[in-house]
Amino acid sequence: MSGDRAGLLFVVSAPSGTGKTTVVERLVQIVPELAMSRSYTSRPARAGESDGVDYNFVFRSRFEELIAADEFLEWAEVFGNLYGTCAADVERHLASGRDLVLVIDVQGARLVRERCAGTVGVFVMPPSFTILEQRLRGRSKDSEAAIQRRLQTARDEVAAFAEYDYMVVNDALDACVDRLRAIVLAERARLRSARADAESIVKTFRQEGSR
Ligand code: 5GP
C-alpha cells in the first residue's frame, strides 16, 4: 500500500441487533491499516462497555456543545440518544493514509456520503426479520418496549439498503467478516486508490528501459 494516498472511508450500517459492531471489530483485527472509528454518544455506557473504548461517553450537554462548535462530521439522534463522529478524528486518520470504518446509522451514513466524496457504503443485513427479532431478544439487554422500537426502526432501515455500494448478509460471523474483507481489499485495488502505487512501479520500468 502506498504511503501517499489518503485513506479510504467506509461506512457500515445495519439495523440494531444485526451484529455489525462485532463483525467490524473482527474485520479491523484481520485487515492491516484499517481501523474502526470511535463515536461520541450521550447514552450511558452499558455493562461491559468502557469510555474511550466502545464510545466516547459524554453528557448530553457536552454533546450539544460539540454540535454547536461544529465538531461533528455527522451526528444523529438514535433511540433518544445522540451519536456523532468527530470530524477532526476522521480527517487526521485519513490524512495518515490509513483506512477507516464508521459504524453508524442510516441517517449518519447519508450525511457522510454527502460530505465525503468517495465514501464506500456497506449495508449489513440480518438474514430475516424473525432472526433479527430472536437476536434482539437473545441479547436481553433491552426492555420489550425498546425491542419493539428497534424492530420498527429496523423496518425503515432495511429499506435504505439501495443507498449503499455493497450489501452483505450476516448469516454467520466468519462468512460475513470474509465478505467485508473482500470489499476492503477490492476497494484498495481500485484504480482511484491504487494509482499512485501503480505509477511508482511503472516508473521503475522506465528507469530500467533507459539504461
Ligand atoms: P448502540 O446504542 O446500540 O451502540 O447504537 C445504536 C445505533 O447508533 C446503531 O445503529 C449505531 O450504528 C448508531 N451509531 C453509533 N455511533 C454512531 C455515530 O457516530 N453516528 C451515527 N449517526 N450513528 C451512530
Coordinates of N, CA and C and ligand atoms in Angstrom, one line a residue:
M1 N 0.8 -1.2 0.0 CA 0.0 0.0 0.0 C 0.9 1.2 0.0
S2 N 0.3 2.3 -0.6 CA 1.1 3.5 -0.8 C 1.0 4.3 0.5
G3 N 2.1 5.0 0.8 CA 2.0 6.0 1.9 C 1.5 7.3 1.4
D4 N 1.3 7.4 0.1 CA 0.9 8.7 -0.5 C -0.6 9.0 -0.5
R5 N -1.3 7.9 -0.7 CA -2.8 8.1 -0.8 C -3.4 8.4 0.5
A6 N -4.6 9.2 0.4 CA -5.4 9.4 1.6 C -6.1 8.0 1.9
G7 N -6.4 7.8 3.2 CA -7.1 6.6 3.5 C -8.5 6.5 2.9
L8 N -9.0 5.3 2.7 CA -10.4 5.1 2.3 C -11.4 5.2 3.5
L9 N -12.5 5.8 3.2 CA -13.5 5.9 4.2 C -14.7 4.9 3.9
F10 N -14.9 4.0 4.9 CA -16.1 3.0 4.7 C -17.1 3.4 5.7
V11 N -18.4 3.4 5.3 CA -19.5 3.5 6.3 C -20.2 2.2 6.3
V12 N -20.4 1.6 7.5 CA -21.2 0.4 7.6 C -22.4 0.7 8.5
S13 N -23.6 0.3 7.9 CA -24.8 0.5 8.6 C -25.6 -0.9 8.6
A14 N -26.4 -1.0 9.6 CA -27.2 -2.2 9.8 C -28.2 -2.0 10.9
P15 N -29.4 -2.6 10.8 CA -30.3 -2.5 11.9 C -29.6 -3.0 13.2
S16 N -30.1 -2.3 14.3 CA -29.6 -2.7 15.6 C -29.9 -4.2 15.9
G17 N -28.8 -4.9 16.3 CA -29.0 -6.4 16.6 C -28.5 -7.2 15.5
T18 N -28.0 -6.6 14.4 CA -27.5 -7.4 13.2 C -26.1 -7.9 13.5
G19 N -25.5 -7.3 14.5 CA -24.1 -7.8 14.8 C -23.0 -7.0 14.1
K20 N -23.3 -5.8 13.6 CA -22.4 -5.1 12.8 C -21.1 -4.7 13.6
T21 N -21.3 -4.4 14.9 CA -20.1 -4.0 15.6 C -19.1 -5.1 15.8
T22 N -19.7 -6.3 16.1 CA -18.8 -7.5 16.3 C -18.1 -7.8 15.0
V23 N -18.9 -7.7 13.9 CA -18.3 -8.0 12.5 C -17.1 -7.0 12.2
V24 N -17.4 -5.7 12.5 CA -16.4 -4.8 12.1 C -15.2 -4.8 13.1
E25 N -15.4 -5.2 14.3 CA -14.3 -5.4 15.3 C -13.4 -6.5 14.8
R26 N -14.0 -7.6 14.3 CA -13.2 -8.7 13.8 C -12.5 -8.3 12.5
L27 N -13.2 -7.5 11.7 CA -12.6 -7.1 10.4 C -11.3 -6.3 10.6
V28 N -11.4 -5.3 11.6 CA -10.2 -4.5 11.8 C -9.0 -5.2 12.4
Q29 N -9.4 -6.4 13.1 CA -8.3 -7.2 13.7 C -7.5 -7.9 12.6
I30 N -8.2 -8.3 11.5 CA -7.5 -9.1 10.5 C -7.0 -8.3 9.3
V31 N -7.5 -7.1 9.1 CA -7.1 -6.3 7.9 C -6.1 -5.3 8.4
P32 N -4.9 -5.3 7.9 CA -3.9 -4.3 8.4 C -4.3 -2.9 7.9
E33 N -3.9 -1.9 8.5 CA -4.1 -0.5 8.1 C -5.6 -0.1 8.0
L34 N -6.4 -0.8 8.8 CA -7.8 -0.5 8.8 C -8.2 -0.3 10.3
A35 N -8.9 0.8 10.6 CA -9.4 1.0 12.0 C -10.9 1.3 12.0
M36 N -11.4 1.1 13.2 CA -12.8 1.4 13.4 C -12.9 2.8 14.2
S37 N -13.7 3.7 13.7 CA -13.8 5.0 14.4 C -14.5 4.8 15.7
R38 N -14.2 5.7 16.7 CA -14.9 5.6 17.9 C -15.8 6.9 18.0
S39 N -17.1 6.6 18.1 CA -18.1 7.7 18.1 C -18.2 8.3 19.5
Y40 N -18.8 9.5 19.5 CA -19.3 10.1 20.7 C -20.7 9.7 20.9
T41 N -21.1 9.5 22.2 CA -22.6 9.3 22.4 C -23.0 9.9 23.8
S42 N -24.2 10.3 23.8 CA -24.8 10.8 25.1 C -25.5 9.7 25.9
R43 N -25.5 8.5 25.3 CA -26.2 7.4 26.1 C -25.2 6.9 27.1
P44 N -25.8 6.4 28.2 CA -24.9 5.9 29.3 C -24.3 4.6 28.8
A45 N -23.1 4.3 29.3 CA -22.4 3.0 29.0 C -23.2 1.8 29.5
R46 N -23.3 0.8 28.7 CA -23.9 -0.5 29.1 C -22.9 -1.3 29.9
A47 N -23.4 -2.3 30.6 CA -22.5 -3.2 31.4 C -21.5 -3.7 30.4
G48 N -20.2 -3.7 30.8 CA -19.1 -4.2 29.9 C -18.5 -3.2 29.0
E49 N -19.2 -2.1 28.8 CA -18.6 -1.1 27.9 C -17.8 -0.1 28.7
S50 N -16.7 0.4 28.1 CA -15.9 1.4 28.8 C -15.7 2.7 27.9
D51 N -15.5 3.8 28.6 CA -15.3 5.1 27.9 C -13.9 5.1 27.2
G52 N -13.9 5.6 26.0 CA -12.7 5.6 25.2 C -12.4 4.3 24.5
V53 N -13.2 3.3 24.7 CA -13.0 2.0 24.1 C -14.2 1.8 23.1
D54 N -15.4 1.6 23.7 CA -16.6 1.4 22.9 C -17.1 2.7 22.3
Y55 N -17.1 3.7 23.1 CA -17.6 5.1 22.7 C -16.8 6.1 23.5
N56 N -16.8 7.3 23.1 CA -16.5 8.4 24.0 C -17.9 8.8 24.6
F57 N -18.0 8.4 25.9 CA -19.3 8.7 26.5 C -19.3 10.1 27.1
V58 N -20.2 11.0 26.7 CA -20.3 12.3 27.2 C -21.7 12.7 27.7
F59 N -21.8 13.7 28.5 CA -23.2 14.1 28.9 C -23.8 14.8 27.7
R60 N -25.2 14.8 27.7 CA -25.9 15.4 26.6 C -25.5 16.8 26.4
S61 N -25.3 17.5 27.5 CA -25.0 19.0 27.5 C -23.6 19.2 26.7
R62 N -22.7 18.3 27.0 CA -21.4 18.3 26.4 C -21.5 18.0 24.9
F63 N -22.3 17.0 24.6 CA -22.6 16.7 23.2 C -23.1 17.9 22.4
E64 N -24.1 18.6 23.1 CA -24.7 19.7 22.4 C -23.7 20.8 22.2
E65 N -22.7 21.0 23.1 CA -21.6 22.0 22.9 C -20.8 21.6 21.7
L66 N -20.5 20.3 21.6 CA -19.7 19.8 20.4 C -20.5 20.1 19.1
I67 N -21.8 19.9 19.1 CA -22.6 20.2 17.9 C -22.5 21.7 17.6
A68 N -22.6 22.5 18.6 CA -22.6 24.0 18.4 C -21.2 24.4 17.9
A69 N -20.2 23.7 18.3 CA -18.8 24.0 17.9 C -18.5 23.4 16.5
D70 N -19.5 22.7 15.9 CA -19.3 22.1 14.6 C -18.2 21.1 14.6
E71 N -18.1 20.3 15.7 CA -17.0 19.3 15.8 C -17.4 18.0 15.0
F72 N -18.6 17.8 14.7 CA -19.0 16.5 14.1 C -19.1 16.5 12.6
L73 N -18.6 15.5 12.0 CA -18.7 15.2 10.6 C -20.2 14.9 10.4
E74 N -20.8 14.2 11.3 CA -22.2 13.9 11.2 C -22.6 13.5 12.7
W75 N -23.9 13.7 12.9 CA -24.5 13.3 14.2 C -25.9 13.0 14.0
A76 N -26.5 12.1 14.9 CA -27.9 11.8 14.7 C -28.4 11.4 16.1
E77 N -29.8 11.5 16.2 CA -30.4 11.0 17.4 C -31.0 9.6 17.1
V78 N -30.5 8.7 17.8 CA -30.9 7.3 17.6 C -31.5 6.8 18.9
F79 N -32.7 6.3 18.9 CA -33.4 5.8 20.1 C -33.3 6.7 21.3
G80 N -33.4 8.0 21.0 CA -33.4 9.0 22.1 C -32.1 9.5 22.5
N81 N -31.0 8.9 22.0 CA -29.6 9.3 22.4 C -28.9 9.9 21.2
L82 N -28.0 10.8 21.5 CA -27.2 11.4 20.4 C -25.9 10.6 20.2
Y83 N -25.6 10.5 18.9 CA -24.4 9.8 18.5 C -23.7 10.6 17.4
G84 N -22.4 10.7 17.4 CA -21.7 11.5 16.4 C -20.3 11.1 16.1
T85 N -19.8 11.5 15.0 CA -18.5 11.2 14.5 C -17.7 12.5 14.5
C86 N -16.6 12.5 15.2 CA -15.7 13.7 15.3 C -15.0 13.9 14.0
A87 N -15.2 15.1 13.4 CA -14.7 15.4 12.0 C -13.1 15.4 12.1
A88 N -12.5 16.0 13.1 CA -11.1 16.1 13.2 C -10.4 14.7 13.3
D89 N -11.1 13.8 14.0 CA -10.5 12.4 14.2 C -10.5 11.7 12.8
V90 N -11.6 11.9 12.0 CA -11.6 11.2 10.7 C -10.6 11.8 9.8
E91 N -10.5 13.1 9.8 CA -9.6 13.8 8.9 C -8.1 13.4 9.2
R92 N -7.8 13.4 10.5 CA -6.4 13.0 10.9 C -6.1 11.6 10.4
H93 N -7.1 10.7 10.6 CA -6.8 9.3 10.3 C -6.6 9.1 8.8
L94 N -7.5 9.7 8.0 CA -7.4 9.5 6.6 C -6.2 10.2 6.0
A95 N -5.8 11.3 6.6 CA -4.6 12.0 6.1 C -3.4 11.2 6.3
S96 N -3.4 10.3 7.3 CA -2.2 9.5 7.6 C -2.1 8.3 6.6
G97 N -3.1 8.2 5.8 CA -3.1 7.1 4.7 C -3.7 5.8 5.2
R98 N -4.2 5.8 6.4 CA -4.9 4.5 6.8 C -6.4 4.6 6.6
D99 N -7.0 3.4 6.4 CA -8.4 3.4 6.0 C -9.2 3.3 7.3
L100 N -10.4 3.8 7.2 CA -11.3 3.9 8.4 C -12.7 3.4 8.2
V101 N -13.3 2.8 9.2 CA -14.7 2.3 9.1 C -15.5 3.1 10.1
L102 N -16.6 3.7 9.7 CA -17.5 4.3 10.6 C -18.7 3.3 10.7
V103 N -19.1 2.9 11.9 CA -20.2 2.1 12.1 C -21.4 3.0 12.6
I104 N -22.2 3.4 11.7 CA -23.1 4.5 12.0 C -24.5 4.2 11.4
D105 N -25.5 4.9 11.9 CA -26.9 4.6 11.4 C -27.1 5.2 10.0
V106 N -28.3 4.9 9.5 CA -28.6 5.2 8.1 C -28.6 6.7 7.9
Q107 N -29.1 7.5 8.8 CA -29.1 9.0 8.7 C -27.7 9.5 8.7
G108 N -26.8 9.0 9.5 CA -25.4 9.5 9.6 C -24.7 9.1 8.3
A109 N -25.0 7.9 7.8 CA -24.3 7.5 6.6 C -24.7 8.4 5.4
R110 N -25.9 8.8 5.4 CA -26.3 9.7 4.3 C -25.5 11.0 4.3
L111 N -25.3 11.6 5.5 CA -24.6 12.8 5.7 C -23.1 12.6 5.3
V112 N -22.5 11.5 5.7 CA -21.1 11.3 5.4 C -20.9 11.2 3.9
R113 N -21.8 10.4 3.2 CA -21.7 10.3 1.8 C -21.8 11.6 1.1
E114 N -22.7 12.5 1.6 CA -22.8 13.9 1.0 C -21.6 14.7 1.2
R115 N -21.0 14.5 2.3 CA -19.8 15.4 2.7 C -18.5 14.8 2.2
C116 N -18.3 13.5 2.1 CA -17.0 13.0 1.8 C -17.1 12.2 0.5
A117 N -16.6 12.8 -0.5 CA -16.7 12.1 -1.9 C -15.9 10.8 -1.8
G118 N -16.3 9.8 -2.4 CA -15.6 8.5 -2.4 C -15.9 7.6 -1.3
T119 N -16.8 8.0 -0.4 CA -17.1 7.1 0.8 C -17.7 5.8 0.2
V120 N -17.3 4.7 0.8 CA -17.8 3.4 0.4 C -18.8 2.9 1.4
G121 N -20.0 2.7 0.9 CA -21.1 2.3 1.9 C -21.4 0.8 1.8
V122 N -21.5 0.2 3.0 CA -21.8 -1.2 3.1 C -22.9 -1.4 4.0
F123 N -24.0 -2.1 3.5 CA -25.1 -2.3 4.4 C -25.1 -3.8 4.8
V124 N -25.1 -4.0 6.1 CA -25.2 -5.4 6.6 C -26.6 -5.8 7.0
M125 N -27.1 -6.8 6.3 CA -28.5 -7.3 6.5 C -28.5 -8.4 7.5
P126 N -29.5 -8.4 8.4 CA -29.8 -9.7 9.1 C -30.4 -10.7 8.1
P127 N -30.3 -12.0 8.4 CA -30.9 -12.9 7.4 C -32.4 -12.8 7.2
S128 N -33.1 -12.4 8.2 CA -34.5 -12.2 8.1 C -35.0 -11.4 9.3
F129 N -36.3 -10.9 9.2 CA -36.9 -10.2 10.3 C -36.9 -11.1 11.6
T130 N -37.4 -12.3 11.4 CA -37.5 -13.2 12.5 C -36.2 -13.5 13.2
I131 N -35.1 -13.6 12.5 CA -33.8 -13.9 13.1 C -33.3 -12.6 13.8
L132 N -33.6 -11.4 13.3 CA -33.2 -10.2 14.0 C -34.0 -10.1 15.3
E133 N -35.2 -10.4 15.3 CA -36.0 -10.4 16.5 C -35.5 -11.3 17.5
Q134 N -35.1 -12.6 17.1 CA -34.5 -13.5 18.0 C -33.2 -13.0 18.6
R135 N -32.4 -12.4 17.8 CA -31.1 -11.9 18.2 C -31.3 -10.8 19.2
L136 N -32.3 -9.9 19.0 CA -32.5 -8.8 19.9 C -33.0 -9.3 21.2
R137 N -33.9 -10.3 21.2 CA -34.4 -10.9 22.5 C -33.2 -11.6 23.2
G138 N -32.4 -12.3 22.4 CA -31.3 -13.0 23.0 C -30.3 -12.2 23.7
R139 N -30.1 -10.9 23.2 CA -29.2 -10.0 23.9 C -29.7 -9.7 25.3
S140 N -31.1 -9.7 25.4 CA -31.8 -9.4 26.6 C -31.3 -8.2 27.4
K141 N -30.8 -7.2 26.6 CA -30.3 -6.0 27.3 C -31.4 -5.0 27.4
D142 N -32.4 -5.2 26.6 CA -33.4 -4.1 26.4 C -34.8 -4.6 26.9
S143 N -35.6 -3.6 27.2 CA -37.0 -3.8 27.6 C -37.8 -4.2 26.4
E144 N -38.9 -4.8 26.6 CA -39.8 -5.2 25.5 C -40.1 -3.9 24.6
A145 N -40.4 -2.8 25.3 CA -40.7 -1.6 24.5 C -39.5 -1.2 23.6
A146 N -38.3 -1.3 24.2 CA -37.1 -0.9 23.4 C -36.9 -1.9 22.3
I147 N -37.2 -3.2 22.5 CA -37.1 -4.2 21.4 C -38.0 -3.8 20.3
Q148 N -39.3 -3.5 20.7 CA -40.3 -3.2 19.7 C -39.9 -1.9 18.9
R149 N -39.3 -0.9 19.6 CA -38.8 0.3 18.9 C -37.7 0.0 17.9
R150 N -36.8 -0.9 18.3 CA -35.6 -1.3 17.5 C -36.1 -2.0 16.2
L151 N -37.2 -2.9 16.4 CA -37.7 -3.6 15.3 C -38.4 -2.7 14.3
Q152 N -39.1 -1.7 14.8 CA -39.8 -0.8 14.0 C -38.8 0.0 13.2
T153 N -37.7 0.5 13.9 CA -36.7 1.2 13.2 C -36.0 0.4 12.1
A154 N -35.8 -0.9 12.4 CA -35.2 -1.9 11.5 C -36.0 -1.9 10.2
R155 N -37.3 -1.9 10.3 CA -38.2 -2.0 9.1 C -37.8 -0.8 8.2
D156 N -37.6 0.4 8.7 CA -37.3 1.6 7.9 C -35.9 1.4 7.4
E157 N -34.9 1.0 8.2 CA -33.5 0.9 7.9 C -33.2 0.0 6.7
V158 N -33.8 -1.2 6.8 CA -33.5 -2.2 5.7 C -33.9 -1.7 4.4
A159 N -35.0 -0.9 4.4 CA -35.4 -0.3 3.1 C -34.4 0.6 2.5
A160 N -33.4 1.1 3.2 CA -32.4 2.0 2.7 C -31.2 1.3 2.1
F161 N -31.2 0.0 2.0 CA -30.0 -0.7 1.5 C -29.6 -0.2 0.2
A162 N -30.5 0.2 -0.7 CA -30.1 0.6 -2.1 C -29.3 1.9 -2.1
E163 N -29.2 2.6 -1.0 CA -28.3 3.8 -1.0 C -26.8 3.4 -0.8
Y164 N -26.6 2.1 -0.6 CA -25.2 1.7 -0.3 C -24.5 1.1 -1.5
D165 N -23.2 0.9 -1.5 CA -22.5 0.3 -2.6 C -22.5 -1.2 -2.5
Y166 N -22.5 -1.7 -1.3 CA -22.4 -3.2 -1.1 C -23.5 -3.6 -0.1
M167 N -23.9 -4.9 -0.2 CA -24.8 -5.4 0.8 C -24.2 -6.8 1.2
V168 N -24.1 -7.0 2.5 CA -23.6 -8.4 2.9 C -24.6 -8.8 4.0
V169 N -24.9 -10.1 4.0 CA -25.8 -10.7 5.0 C -25.0 -11.3 6.1
N170 N -25.4 -10.9 7.3 CA -24.7 -11.5 8.5 C -25.4 -12.8 8.9
D171 N -25.2 -13.8 8.1 CA -25.8 -15.1 8.5 C -24.9 -15.9 9.4
A172 N -23.6 -15.8 9.2 CA -22.6 -16.5 10.0 C -21.4 -15.5 10.1
L173 N -21.0 -15.3 11.4 CA -20.0 -14.3 11.6 C -18.7 -14.3 10.7
D174 N -18.1 -15.5 10.6 CA -16.9 -15.6 9.8 C -17.1 -15.3 8.4
A175 N -18.2 -15.8 7.8 CA -18.5 -15.6 6.4 C -18.8 -14.1 6.2
C176 N -19.4 -13.5 7.1 CA -19.7 -12.1 6.9 C -18.5 -11.2 7.0
V177 N -17.6 -11.6 7.9 CA -16.3 -10.9 8.0 C -15.5 -11.1 6.8
D178 N -15.5 -12.3 6.2 CA -14.8 -12.6 5.0 C -15.3 -11.7 3.8
R179 N -16.6 -11.6 3.7 CA -17.1 -10.7 2.6 C -16.7 -9.3 2.8
L180 N -16.8 -8.8 4.0 CA -16.3 -7.4 4.3 C -14.9 -7.2 3.9
R181 N -14.1 -8.2 4.3 CA -12.6 -8.1 4.0 C -12.4 -8.1 2.5
A182 N -13.2 -8.9 1.8 CA -13.1 -8.9 0.3 C -13.4 -7.5 -0.3
I183 N -14.4 -6.8 0.3 CA -14.8 -5.5 -0.1 C -13.7 -4.5 0.1
V184 N -13.1 -4.5 1.3 CA -12.0 -3.6 1.6 C -10.8 -3.8 0.6
L185 N -10.5 -5.1 0.4 CA -9.3 -5.4 -0.5 C -9.7 -5.0 -1.9
A186 N -10.9 -5.2 -2.4 CA -11.3 -4.8 -3.7 C -11.2 -3.3 -3.9
E187 N -11.7 -2.6 -2.8 CA -11.7 -1.1 -2.9 C -10.3 -0.6 -2.9
R188 N -9.4 -1.2 -2.2 CA -8.0 -0.8 -2.2 C -7.3 -1.0 -3.6
A189 N -7.8 -2.0 -4.3 CA -7.2 -2.3 -5.6 C -7.8 -1.5 -6.8
R190 N -8.9 -0.7 -6.5 CA -9.5 0.1 -7.5 C -8.5 1.2 -7.9
L191 N -8.5 1.5 -9.2 CA -7.5 2.4 -9.7 C -7.4 3.8 -8.9
R192 N -8.6 4.2 -8.5 CA -8.6 5.5 -7.7 C -7.8 5.4 -6.5
S193 N -7.7 4.2 -5.9 CA -6.9 4.1 -4.7 C -5.4 3.6 -5.0
A194 N -5.3 2.8 -6.1 CA -4.0 2.1 -6.3 C -3.2 2.9 -7.4
R195 N -3.7 4.0 -7.9 CA -3.0 4.7 -9.0 C -1.5 5.1 -8.6
A196 N -1.4 5.6 -7.4 CA 0.0 6.1 -7.0 C 0.9 4.9 -6.9
D197 N 0.5 3.8 -6.4 CA 1.4 2.6 -6.3 C 1.7 2.1 -7.7
A198 N 0.7 2.1 -8.6 CA 0.9 1.6 -10.0 C 1.9 2.5 -10.7
E199 N 1.7 3.8 -10.5 CA 2.6 4.8 -11.2 C 4.1 4.6 -10.7
S200 N 4.2 4.4 -9.4 CA 5.6 4.3 -8.9 C 6.3 3.0 -9.5
I201 N 5.5 1.9 -9.7 CA 6.0 0.7 -10.3 C 6.4 0.9 -11.7
V202 N 5.4 1.6 -12.4 CA 5.7 1.9 -13.8 C 7.0 2.7 -14.0
K203 N 7.2 3.6 -13.1 CA 8.4 4.4 -13.1 C 9.7 3.6 -13.1
T204 N 9.7 2.5 -12.3 CA 10.8 1.6 -12.2 C 11.1 1.0 -13.6
F205 N 10.0 0.7 -14.3 CA 10.2 0.2 -15.7 C 10.9 1.2 -16.6
R206 N 10.4 2.4 -16.5 CA 11.0 3.5 -17.3 C 12.5 3.6 -17.1
Q207 N 12.9 3.5 -15.8 CA 14.3 3.6 -15.5 C 15.1 2.5 -16.0
E208 N 14.5 1.2 -15.9 CA 15.1 0.1 -16.5 C 15.4 0.2 -18.0
G209 N 14.3 0.7 -18.7 CA 14.4 0.8 -20.1 C 15.4 1.8 -20.6
S210 N 15.7 2.9 -19.8 CA 16.5 3.9 -20.3 C 18.0 3.6 -20.1
R211 N 18.3 2.4 -19.5 CA 19.7 2.1 -19.2 C 20.4 1.8 -20.5
Ligands
5GP1 P1 -25.9 1.4 20.3 O1 -26.5 2.3 21.3 O2 -26.7 0.1 20.2 O3 -24.4 1.2 20.5 O4 -26.1 2.1 18.8 C1 -27.3 2.5 18.4 C2 -27.2 3.0 16.9 O5 -26.4 4.1 16.8 C3 -26.5 2.0 16.0 O6 -27.3 1.9 14.8 C4 -25.2 2.6 15.7 O7 -24.7 2.2 14.4 C5 -25.5 4.0 15.7 N1 -24.3 4.9 15.9 C6 -23.2 4.6 16.6 N2 -22.4 5.6 16.5 C7 -22.9 6.5 15.7 C8 -22.4 7.7 15.1 O8 -21.3 8.2 15.4 N3 -23.3 8.4 14.3 C9 -24.5 7.9 13.9 N4 -25.2 8.6 13.1 N5 -24.9 6.7 14.4 C10 -24.1 6.0 15.3

